[in-house]
Structure formats: C-alpha cells, structure tokens
PDB file of N, CA and C in Angstrom:
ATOM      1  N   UNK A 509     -97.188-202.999  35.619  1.00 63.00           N
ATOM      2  CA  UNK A 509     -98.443-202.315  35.758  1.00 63.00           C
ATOM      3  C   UNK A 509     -99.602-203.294  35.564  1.00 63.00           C
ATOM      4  N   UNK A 510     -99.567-204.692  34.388  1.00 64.00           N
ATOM      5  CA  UNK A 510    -100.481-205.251  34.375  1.00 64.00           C
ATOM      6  C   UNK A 510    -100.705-206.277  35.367  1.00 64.00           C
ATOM      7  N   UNK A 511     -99.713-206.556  36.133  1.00 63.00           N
ATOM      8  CA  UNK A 511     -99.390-207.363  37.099  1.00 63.00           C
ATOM      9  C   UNK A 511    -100.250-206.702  38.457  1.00 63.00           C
ATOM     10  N   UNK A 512     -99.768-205.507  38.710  1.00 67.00           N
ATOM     11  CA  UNK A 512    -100.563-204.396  39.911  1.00 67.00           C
ATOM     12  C   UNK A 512    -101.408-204.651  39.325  1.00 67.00           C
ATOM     13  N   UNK A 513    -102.474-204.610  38.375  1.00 66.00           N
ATOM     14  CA  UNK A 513    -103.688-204.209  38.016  1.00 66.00           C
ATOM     15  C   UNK A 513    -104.807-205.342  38.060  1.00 66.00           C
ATOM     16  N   UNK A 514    -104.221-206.183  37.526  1.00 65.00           N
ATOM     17  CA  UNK A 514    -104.953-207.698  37.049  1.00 65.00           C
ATOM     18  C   UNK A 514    -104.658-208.866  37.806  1.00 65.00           C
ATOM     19  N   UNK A 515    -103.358-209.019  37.742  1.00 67.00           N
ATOM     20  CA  UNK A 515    -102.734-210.772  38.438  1.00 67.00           C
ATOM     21  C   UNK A 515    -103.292-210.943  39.462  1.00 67.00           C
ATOM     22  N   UNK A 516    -102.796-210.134  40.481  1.00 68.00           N
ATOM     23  CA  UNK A 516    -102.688-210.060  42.075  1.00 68.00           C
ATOM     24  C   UNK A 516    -104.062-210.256  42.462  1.00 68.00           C
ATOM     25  N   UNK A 517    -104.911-210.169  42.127  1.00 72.00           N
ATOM     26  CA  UNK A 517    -106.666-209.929  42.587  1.00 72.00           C
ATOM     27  C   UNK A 517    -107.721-211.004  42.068  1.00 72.00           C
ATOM     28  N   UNK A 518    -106.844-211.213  40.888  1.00 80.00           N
ATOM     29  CA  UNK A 518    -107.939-212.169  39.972  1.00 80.00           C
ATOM     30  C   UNK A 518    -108.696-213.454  40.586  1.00 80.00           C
ATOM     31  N   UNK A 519    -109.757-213.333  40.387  1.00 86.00           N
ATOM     32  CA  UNK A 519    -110.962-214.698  40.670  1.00 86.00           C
ATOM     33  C   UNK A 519    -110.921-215.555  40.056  1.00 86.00           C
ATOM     34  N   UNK A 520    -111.334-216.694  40.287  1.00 88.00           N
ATOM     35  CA  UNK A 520    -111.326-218.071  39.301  1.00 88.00           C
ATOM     36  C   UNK A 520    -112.512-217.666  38.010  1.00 88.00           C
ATOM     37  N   UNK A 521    -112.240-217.876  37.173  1.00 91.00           N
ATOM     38  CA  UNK A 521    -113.700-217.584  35.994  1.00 91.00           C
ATOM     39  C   UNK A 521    -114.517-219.176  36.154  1.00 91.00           C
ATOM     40  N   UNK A 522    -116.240-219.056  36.102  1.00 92.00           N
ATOM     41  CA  UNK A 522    -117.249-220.240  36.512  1.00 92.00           C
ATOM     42  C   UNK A 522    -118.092-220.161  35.441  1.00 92.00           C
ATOM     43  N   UNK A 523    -118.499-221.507  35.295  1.00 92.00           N
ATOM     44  CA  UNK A 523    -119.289-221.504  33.890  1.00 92.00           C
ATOM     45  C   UNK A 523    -120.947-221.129  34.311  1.00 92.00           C
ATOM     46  N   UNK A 524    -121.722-221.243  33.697  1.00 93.00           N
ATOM     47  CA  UNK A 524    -122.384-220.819  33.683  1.00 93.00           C
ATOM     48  C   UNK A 524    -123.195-221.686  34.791  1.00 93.00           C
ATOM     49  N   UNK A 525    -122.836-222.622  34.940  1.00 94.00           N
ATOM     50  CA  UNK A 525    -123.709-223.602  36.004  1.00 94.00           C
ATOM     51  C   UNK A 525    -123.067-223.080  37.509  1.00 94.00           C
ATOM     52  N   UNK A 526    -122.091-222.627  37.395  1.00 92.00           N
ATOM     53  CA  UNK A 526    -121.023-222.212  38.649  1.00 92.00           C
ATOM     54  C   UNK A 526    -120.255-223.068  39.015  1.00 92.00           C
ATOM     55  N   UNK A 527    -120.031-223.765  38.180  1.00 92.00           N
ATOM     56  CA  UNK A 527    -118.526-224.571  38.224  1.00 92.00           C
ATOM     57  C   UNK A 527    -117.302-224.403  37.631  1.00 92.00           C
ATOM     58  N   UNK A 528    -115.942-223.866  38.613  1.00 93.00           N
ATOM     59  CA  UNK A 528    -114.722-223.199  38.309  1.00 93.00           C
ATOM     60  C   UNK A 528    -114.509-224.047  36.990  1.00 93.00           C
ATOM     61  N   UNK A 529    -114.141-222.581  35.949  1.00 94.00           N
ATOM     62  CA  UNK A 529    -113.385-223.149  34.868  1.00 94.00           C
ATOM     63  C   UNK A 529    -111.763-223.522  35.194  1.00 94.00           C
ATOM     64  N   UNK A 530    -111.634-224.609  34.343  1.00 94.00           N
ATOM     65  CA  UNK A 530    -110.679-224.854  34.060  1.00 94.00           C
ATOM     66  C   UNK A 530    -110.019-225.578  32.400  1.00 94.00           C
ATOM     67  N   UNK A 531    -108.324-225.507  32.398  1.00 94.00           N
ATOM     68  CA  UNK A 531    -108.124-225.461  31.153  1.00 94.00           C
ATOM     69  C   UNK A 531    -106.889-227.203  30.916  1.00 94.00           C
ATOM     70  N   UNK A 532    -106.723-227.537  29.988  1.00 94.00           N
ATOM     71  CA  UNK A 532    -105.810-228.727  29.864  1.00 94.00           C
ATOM     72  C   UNK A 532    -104.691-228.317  28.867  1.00 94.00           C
ATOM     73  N   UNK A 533    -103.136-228.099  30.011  1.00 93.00           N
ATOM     74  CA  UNK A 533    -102.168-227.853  29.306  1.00 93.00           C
ATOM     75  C   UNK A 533    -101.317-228.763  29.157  1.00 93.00           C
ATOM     76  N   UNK A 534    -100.372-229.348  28.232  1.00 94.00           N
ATOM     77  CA  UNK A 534     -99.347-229.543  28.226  1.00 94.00           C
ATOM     78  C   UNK A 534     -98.116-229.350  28.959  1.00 94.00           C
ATOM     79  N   UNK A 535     -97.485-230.165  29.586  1.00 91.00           N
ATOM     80  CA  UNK A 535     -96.302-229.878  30.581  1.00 91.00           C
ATOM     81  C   UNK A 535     -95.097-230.422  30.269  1.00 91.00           C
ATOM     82  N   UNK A 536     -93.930-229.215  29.682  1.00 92.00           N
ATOM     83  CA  UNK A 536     -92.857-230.078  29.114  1.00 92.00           C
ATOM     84  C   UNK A 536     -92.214-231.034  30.235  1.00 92.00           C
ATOM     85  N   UNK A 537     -92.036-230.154  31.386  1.00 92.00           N
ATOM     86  CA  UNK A 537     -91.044-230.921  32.488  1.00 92.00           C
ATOM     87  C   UNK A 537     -92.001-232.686  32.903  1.00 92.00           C
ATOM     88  N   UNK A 538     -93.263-232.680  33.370  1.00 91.00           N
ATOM     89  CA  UNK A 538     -93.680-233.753  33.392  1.00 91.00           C
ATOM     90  C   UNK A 538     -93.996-234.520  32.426  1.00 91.00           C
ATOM     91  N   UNK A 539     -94.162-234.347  30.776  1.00 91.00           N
ATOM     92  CA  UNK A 539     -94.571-234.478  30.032  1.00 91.00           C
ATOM     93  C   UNK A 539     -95.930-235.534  29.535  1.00 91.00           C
ATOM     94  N   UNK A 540     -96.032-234.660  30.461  1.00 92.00           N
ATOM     95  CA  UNK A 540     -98.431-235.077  31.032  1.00 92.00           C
ATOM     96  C   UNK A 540     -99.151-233.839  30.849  1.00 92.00           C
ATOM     97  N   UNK A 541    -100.228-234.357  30.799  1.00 93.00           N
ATOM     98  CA  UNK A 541    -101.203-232.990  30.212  1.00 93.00           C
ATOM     99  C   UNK A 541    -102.081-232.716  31.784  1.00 93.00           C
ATOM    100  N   UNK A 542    -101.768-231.421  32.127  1.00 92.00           N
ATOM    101  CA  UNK A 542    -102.221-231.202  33.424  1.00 92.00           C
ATOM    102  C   UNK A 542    -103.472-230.097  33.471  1.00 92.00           C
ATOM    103  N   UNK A 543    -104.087-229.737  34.545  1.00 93.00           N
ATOM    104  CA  UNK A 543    -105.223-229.182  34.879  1.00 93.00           C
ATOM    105  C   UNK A 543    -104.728-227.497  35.095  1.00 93.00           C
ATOM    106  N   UNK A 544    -105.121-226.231  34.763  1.00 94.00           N
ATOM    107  CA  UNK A 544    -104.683-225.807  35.223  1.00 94.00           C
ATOM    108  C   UNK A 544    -106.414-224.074  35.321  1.00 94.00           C
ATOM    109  N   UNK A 545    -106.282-223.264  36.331  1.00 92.00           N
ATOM    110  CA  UNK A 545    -107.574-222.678  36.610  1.00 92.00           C
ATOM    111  C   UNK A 545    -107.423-221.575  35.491  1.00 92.00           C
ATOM    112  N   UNK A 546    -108.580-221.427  35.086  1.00 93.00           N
ATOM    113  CA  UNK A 546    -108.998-219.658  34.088  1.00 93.00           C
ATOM    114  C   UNK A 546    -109.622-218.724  34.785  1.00 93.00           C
ATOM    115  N   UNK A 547    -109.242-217.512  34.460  1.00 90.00           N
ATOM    116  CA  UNK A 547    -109.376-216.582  35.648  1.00 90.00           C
ATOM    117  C   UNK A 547    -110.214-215.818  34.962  1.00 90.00           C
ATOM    118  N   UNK A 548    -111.114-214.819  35.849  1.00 88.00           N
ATOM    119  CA  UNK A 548    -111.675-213.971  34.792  1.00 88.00           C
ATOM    120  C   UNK A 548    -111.013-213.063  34.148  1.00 88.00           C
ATOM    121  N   UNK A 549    -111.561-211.898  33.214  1.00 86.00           N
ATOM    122  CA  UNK A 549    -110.698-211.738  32.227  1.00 86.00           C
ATOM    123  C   UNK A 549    -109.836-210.045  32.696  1.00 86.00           C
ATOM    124  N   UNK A 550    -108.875-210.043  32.206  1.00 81.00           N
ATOM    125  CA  UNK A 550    -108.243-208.825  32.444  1.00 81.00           C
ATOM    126  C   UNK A 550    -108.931-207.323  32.343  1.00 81.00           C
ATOM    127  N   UNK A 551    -108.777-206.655  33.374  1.00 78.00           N
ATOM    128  CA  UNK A 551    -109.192-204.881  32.819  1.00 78.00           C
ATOM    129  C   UNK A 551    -108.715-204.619  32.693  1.00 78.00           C
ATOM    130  N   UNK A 552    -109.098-203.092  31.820  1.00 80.00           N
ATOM    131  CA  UNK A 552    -107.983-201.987  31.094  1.00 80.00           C
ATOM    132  C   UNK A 552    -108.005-200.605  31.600  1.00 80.00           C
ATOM    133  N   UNK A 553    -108.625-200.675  32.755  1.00 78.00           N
ATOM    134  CA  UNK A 553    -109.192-199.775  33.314  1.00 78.00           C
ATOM    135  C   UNK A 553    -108.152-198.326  33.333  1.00 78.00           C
ATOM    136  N   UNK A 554    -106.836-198.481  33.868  1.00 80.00           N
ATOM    137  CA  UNK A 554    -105.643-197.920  34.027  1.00 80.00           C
ATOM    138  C   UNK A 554    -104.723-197.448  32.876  1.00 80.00           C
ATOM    139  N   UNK A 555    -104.890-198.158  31.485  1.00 85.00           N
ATOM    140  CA  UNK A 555    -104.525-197.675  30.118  1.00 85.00           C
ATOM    141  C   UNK A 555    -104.943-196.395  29.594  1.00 85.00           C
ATOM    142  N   UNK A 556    -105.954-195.672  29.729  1.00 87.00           N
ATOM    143  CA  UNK A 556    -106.467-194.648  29.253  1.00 87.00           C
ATOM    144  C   UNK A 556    -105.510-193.974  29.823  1.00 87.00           C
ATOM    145  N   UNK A 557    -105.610-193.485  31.246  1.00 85.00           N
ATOM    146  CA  UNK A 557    -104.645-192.481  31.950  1.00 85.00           C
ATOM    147  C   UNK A 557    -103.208-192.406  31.832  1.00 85.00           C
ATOM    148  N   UNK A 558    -103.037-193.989  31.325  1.00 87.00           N
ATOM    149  CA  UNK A 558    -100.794-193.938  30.605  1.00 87.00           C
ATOM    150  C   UNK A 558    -101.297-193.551  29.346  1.00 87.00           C
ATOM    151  N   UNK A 559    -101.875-193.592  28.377  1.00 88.00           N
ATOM    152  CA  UNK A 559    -101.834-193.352  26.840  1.00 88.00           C
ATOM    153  C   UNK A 559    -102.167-191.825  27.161  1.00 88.00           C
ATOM    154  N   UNK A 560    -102.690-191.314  28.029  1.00 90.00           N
ATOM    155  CA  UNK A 560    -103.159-189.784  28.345  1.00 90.00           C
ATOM    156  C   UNK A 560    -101.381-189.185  28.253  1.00 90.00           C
ATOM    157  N   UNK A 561    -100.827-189.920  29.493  1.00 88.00           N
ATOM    158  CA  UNK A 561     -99.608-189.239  30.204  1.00 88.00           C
ATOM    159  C   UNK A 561     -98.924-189.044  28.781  1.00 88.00           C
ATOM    160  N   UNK A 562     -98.436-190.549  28.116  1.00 85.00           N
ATOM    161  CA  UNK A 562     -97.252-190.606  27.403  1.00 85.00           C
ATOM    162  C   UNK A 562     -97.458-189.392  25.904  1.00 85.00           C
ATOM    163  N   UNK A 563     -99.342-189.494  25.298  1.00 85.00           N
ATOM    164  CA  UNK A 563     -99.118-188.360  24.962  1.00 85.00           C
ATOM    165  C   UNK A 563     -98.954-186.725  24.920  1.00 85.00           C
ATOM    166  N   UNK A 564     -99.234-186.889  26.468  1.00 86.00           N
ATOM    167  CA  UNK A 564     -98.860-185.007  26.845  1.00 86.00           C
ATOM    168  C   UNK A 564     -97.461-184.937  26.473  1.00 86.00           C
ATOM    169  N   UNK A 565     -96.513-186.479  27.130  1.00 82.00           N
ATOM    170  CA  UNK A 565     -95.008-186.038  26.911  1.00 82.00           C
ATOM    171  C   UNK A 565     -94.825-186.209  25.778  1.00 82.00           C
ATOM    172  N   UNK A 566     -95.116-187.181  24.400  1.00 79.00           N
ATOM    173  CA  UNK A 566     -94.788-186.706  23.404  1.00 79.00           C
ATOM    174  C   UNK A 566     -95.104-185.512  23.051  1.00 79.00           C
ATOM    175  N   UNK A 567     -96.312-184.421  23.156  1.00 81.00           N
ATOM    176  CA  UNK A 567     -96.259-183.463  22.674  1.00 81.00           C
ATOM    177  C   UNK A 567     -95.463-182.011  22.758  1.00 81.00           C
ATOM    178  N   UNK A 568     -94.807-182.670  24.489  1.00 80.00           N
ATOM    179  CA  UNK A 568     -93.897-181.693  25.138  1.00 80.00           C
ATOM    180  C   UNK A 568     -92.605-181.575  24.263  1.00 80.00           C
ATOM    181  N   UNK A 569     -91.993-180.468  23.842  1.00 77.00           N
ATOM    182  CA  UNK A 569     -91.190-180.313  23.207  1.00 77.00           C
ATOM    183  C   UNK A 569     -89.933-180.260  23.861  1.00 77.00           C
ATOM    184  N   UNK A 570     -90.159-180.036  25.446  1.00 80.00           N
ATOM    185  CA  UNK A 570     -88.646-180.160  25.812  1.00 80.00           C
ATOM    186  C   UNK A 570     -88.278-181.681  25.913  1.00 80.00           C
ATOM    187  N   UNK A 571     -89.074-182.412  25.499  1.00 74.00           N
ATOM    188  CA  UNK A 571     -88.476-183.874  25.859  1.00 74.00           C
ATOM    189  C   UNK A 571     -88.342-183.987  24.276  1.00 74.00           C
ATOM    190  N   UNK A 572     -87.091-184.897  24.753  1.00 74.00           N
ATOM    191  CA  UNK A 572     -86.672-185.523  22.976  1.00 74.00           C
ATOM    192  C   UNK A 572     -86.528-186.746  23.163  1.00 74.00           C
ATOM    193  N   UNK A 573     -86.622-188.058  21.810  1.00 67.00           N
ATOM    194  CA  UNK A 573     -86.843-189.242  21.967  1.00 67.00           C
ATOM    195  C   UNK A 573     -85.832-189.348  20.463  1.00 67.00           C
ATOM    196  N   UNK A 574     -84.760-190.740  21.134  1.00 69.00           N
ATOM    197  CA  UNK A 574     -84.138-191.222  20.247  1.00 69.00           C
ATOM    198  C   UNK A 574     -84.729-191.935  18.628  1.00 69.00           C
ATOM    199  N   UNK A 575     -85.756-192.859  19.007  1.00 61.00           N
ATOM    200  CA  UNK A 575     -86.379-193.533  18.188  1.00 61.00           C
ATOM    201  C   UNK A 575     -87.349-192.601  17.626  1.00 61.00           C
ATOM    202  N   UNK A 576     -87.949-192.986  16.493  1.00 60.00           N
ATOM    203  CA  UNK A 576     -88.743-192.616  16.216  1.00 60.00           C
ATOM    204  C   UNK A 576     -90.364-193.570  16.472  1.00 60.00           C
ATOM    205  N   UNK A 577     -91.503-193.271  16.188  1.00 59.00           N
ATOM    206  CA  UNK A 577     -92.331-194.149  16.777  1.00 59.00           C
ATOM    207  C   UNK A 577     -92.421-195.082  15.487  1.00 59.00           C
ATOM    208  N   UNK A 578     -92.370-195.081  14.348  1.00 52.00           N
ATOM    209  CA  UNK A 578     -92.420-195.859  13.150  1.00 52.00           C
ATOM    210  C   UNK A 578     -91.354-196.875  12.941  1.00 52.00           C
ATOM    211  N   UNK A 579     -90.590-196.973  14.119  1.00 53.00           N
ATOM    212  CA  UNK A 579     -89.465-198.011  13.681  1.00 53.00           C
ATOM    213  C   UNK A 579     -89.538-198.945  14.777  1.00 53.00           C
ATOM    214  N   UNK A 580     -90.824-198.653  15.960  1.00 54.00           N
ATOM    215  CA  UNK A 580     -91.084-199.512  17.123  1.00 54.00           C
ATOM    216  C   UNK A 580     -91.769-200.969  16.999  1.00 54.00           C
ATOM    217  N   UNK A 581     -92.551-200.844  15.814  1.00 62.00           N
ATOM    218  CA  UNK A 581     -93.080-201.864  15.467  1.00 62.00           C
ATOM    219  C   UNK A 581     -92.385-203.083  15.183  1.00 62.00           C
ATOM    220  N   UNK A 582     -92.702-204.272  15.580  1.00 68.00           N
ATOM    221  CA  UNK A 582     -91.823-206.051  15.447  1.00 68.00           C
ATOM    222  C   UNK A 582     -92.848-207.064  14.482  1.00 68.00           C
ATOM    223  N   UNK A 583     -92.269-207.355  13.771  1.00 74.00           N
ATOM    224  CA  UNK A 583     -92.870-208.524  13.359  1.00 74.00           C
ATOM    225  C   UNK A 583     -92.796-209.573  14.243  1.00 74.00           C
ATOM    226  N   UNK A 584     -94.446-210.462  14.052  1.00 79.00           N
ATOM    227  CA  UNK A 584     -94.593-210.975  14.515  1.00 79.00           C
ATOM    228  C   UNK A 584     -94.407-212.560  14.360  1.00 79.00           C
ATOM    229  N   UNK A 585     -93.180-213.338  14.973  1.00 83.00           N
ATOM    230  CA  UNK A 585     -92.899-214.822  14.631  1.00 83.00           C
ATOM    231  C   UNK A 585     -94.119-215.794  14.820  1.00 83.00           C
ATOM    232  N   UNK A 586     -93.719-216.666  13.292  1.00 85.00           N
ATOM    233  CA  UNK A 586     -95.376-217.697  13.251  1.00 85.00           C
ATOM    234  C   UNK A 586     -95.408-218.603  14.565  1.00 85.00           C
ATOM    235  N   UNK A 587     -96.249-219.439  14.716  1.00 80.00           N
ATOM    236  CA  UNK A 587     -96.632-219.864  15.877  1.00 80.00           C
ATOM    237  C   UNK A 587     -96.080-221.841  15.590  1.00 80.00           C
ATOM    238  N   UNK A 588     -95.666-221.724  16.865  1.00 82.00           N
ATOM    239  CA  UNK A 588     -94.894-223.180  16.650  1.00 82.00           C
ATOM    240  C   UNK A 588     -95.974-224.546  16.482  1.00 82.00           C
ATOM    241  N   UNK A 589     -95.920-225.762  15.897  1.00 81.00           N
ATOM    242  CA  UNK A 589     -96.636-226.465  16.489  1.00 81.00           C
ATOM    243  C   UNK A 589     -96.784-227.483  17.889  1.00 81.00           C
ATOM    244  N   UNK A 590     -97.572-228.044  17.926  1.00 79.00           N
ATOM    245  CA  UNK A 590     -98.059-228.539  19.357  1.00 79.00           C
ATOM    246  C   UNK A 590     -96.776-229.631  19.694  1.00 79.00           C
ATOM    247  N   UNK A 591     -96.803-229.497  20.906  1.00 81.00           N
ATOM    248  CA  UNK A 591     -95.177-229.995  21.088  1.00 81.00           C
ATOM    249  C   UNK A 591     -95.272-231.192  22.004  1.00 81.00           C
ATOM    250  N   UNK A 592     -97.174-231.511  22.170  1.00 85.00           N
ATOM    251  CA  UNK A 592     -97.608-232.790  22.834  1.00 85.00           C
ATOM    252  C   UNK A 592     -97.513-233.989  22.414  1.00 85.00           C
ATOM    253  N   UNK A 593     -96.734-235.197  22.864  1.00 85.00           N
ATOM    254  CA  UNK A 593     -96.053-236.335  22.121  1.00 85.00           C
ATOM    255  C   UNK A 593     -97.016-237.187  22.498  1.00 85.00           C
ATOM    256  N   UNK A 594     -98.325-236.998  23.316  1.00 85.00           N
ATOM    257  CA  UNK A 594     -99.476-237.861  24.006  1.00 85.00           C
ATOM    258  C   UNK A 594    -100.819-236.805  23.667  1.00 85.00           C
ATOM    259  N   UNK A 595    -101.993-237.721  23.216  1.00 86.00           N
ATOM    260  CA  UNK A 595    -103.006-236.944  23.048  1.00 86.00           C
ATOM    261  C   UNK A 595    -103.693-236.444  24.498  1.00 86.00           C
ATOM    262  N   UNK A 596    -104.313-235.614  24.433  1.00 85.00           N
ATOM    263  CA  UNK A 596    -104.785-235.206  25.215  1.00 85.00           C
ATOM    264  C   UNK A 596    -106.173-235.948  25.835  1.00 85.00           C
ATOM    265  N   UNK A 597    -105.990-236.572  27.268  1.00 85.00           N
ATOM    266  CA  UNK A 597    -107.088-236.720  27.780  1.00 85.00           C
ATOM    267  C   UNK A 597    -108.565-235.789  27.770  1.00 85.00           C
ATOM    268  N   UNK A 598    -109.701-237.065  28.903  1.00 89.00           N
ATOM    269  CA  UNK A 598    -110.975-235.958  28.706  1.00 89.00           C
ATOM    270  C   UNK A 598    -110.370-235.478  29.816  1.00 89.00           C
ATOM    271  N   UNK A 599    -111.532-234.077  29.778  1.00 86.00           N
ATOM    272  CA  UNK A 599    -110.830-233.142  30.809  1.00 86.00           C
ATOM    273  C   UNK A 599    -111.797-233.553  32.003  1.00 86.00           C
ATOM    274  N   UNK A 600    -112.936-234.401  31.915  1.00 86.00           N
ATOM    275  CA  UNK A 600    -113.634-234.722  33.334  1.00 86.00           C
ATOM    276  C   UNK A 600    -112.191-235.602  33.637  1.00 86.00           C
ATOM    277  N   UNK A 601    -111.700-236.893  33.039  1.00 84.00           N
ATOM    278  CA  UNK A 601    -110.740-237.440  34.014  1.00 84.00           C
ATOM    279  C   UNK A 601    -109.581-236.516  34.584  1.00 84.00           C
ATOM    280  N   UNK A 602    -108.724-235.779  34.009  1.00 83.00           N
ATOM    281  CA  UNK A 602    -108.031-234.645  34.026  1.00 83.00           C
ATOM    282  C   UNK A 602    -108.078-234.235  35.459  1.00 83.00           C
ATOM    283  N   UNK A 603    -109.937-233.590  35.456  1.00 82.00           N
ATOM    284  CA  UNK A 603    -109.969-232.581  36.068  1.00 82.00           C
ATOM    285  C   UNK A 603    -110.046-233.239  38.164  1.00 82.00           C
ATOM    286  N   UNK A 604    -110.373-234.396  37.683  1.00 83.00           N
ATOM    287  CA  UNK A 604    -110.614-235.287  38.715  1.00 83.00           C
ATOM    288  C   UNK A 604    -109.120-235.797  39.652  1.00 83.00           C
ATOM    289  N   UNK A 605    -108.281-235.621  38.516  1.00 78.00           N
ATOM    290  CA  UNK A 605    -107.137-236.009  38.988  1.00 78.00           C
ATOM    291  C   UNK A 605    -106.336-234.339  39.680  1.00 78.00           C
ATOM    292  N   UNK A 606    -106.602-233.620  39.347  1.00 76.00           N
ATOM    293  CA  UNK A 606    -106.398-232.348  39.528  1.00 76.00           C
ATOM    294  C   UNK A 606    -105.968-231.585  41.477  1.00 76.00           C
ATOM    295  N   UNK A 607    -104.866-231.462  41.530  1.00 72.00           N
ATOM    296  CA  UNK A 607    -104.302-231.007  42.738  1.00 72.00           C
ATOM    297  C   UNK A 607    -103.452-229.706  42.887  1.00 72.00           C
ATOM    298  N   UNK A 608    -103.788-228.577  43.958  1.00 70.00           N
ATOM    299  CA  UNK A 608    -103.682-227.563  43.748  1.00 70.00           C
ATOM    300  C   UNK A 608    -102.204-227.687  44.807  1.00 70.00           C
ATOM    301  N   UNK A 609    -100.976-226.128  44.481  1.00 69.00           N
ATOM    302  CA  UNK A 609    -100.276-226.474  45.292  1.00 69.00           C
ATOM    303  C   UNK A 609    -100.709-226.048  46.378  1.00 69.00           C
ATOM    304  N   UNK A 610    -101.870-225.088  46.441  1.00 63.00           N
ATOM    305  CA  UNK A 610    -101.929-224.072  47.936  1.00 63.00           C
ATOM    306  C   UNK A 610    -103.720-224.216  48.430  1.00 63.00           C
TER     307      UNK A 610
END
C-alpha cells in the first residue's frame, strides 16, 4: 500500500536554491561511498481510511482474532554501528562523480 501510494510517483526533493537533493551512502558491495537522490517526503493520505476499516472490523463481533492486540508489539533492536572502513568524502566531489543508471 505504501509502495502504491508513495514510491511509484515520487519527485526528486530540491533545496532551496533548486538544486536536486542528494544524499552520501555507504556501499557494502563496492565498498565506496556513493551518491544517491532524496525524494520528497512520503503522504499519509490513505491511512485514515485503513485505521477507519480495520476498526469497524475490530468492533464487528462476528469476526474473531487469534492474537490479542497487546502482544503485537516488538521490541525494538539497538542500532548497529557505521560499517564504513573509509571516511566519507565531500559530497561536492561525490556528487560530481555521480552517475545515474536510467
């Protein structure tokens, strides 16, 4: 659903001067720090109307649910550290070097 909603359509996000943002990631397979575009930001436009649906059906009594909703919750695993073995370039050279596949 967030894929239909958001992915498929999304624009490049531009700074304020109107030049496409972009971001500097880490790449395990090349293990170079590459260029990659920021998009603008996701809507939620379509969430209201599933949180509508799912609670009419919880309230429906002919439907029954194995779980309960208090046991859905996951803890959340800490966050790894940076797994870059090279510091990170500037992002003007970066961005200069920067090639799209399409």
């Amino acid at each position: 659903m967030e894929h239909n909603e958001n992915i498929v359509a999304r624009e490049q996000a531009t700074t304020a001067t109107g030049e496409p943002r972009v971001k500097q990631v880490f790449c395990k397979k090349s293990k170079q720090w590459i260029v990659k575009k920021i998009y603008k930001p996701h809507t939620t436009k379509f969430i209201q109307t599933l949180i509508e649906k799912v609670i009419e059906n919880r309230r429906n009594p002919n439907i029954t649910f194995k779980d309960s909703t208090a046991s859905l919750t996951q803890p959340q695993p800490p966050l790894p550290p940076n797994i870059a073995p090279v510091p990170k370039p500037p992002k003007k050279a970066a961005t200069s070097s920067f090639k799209s596949r399409f």
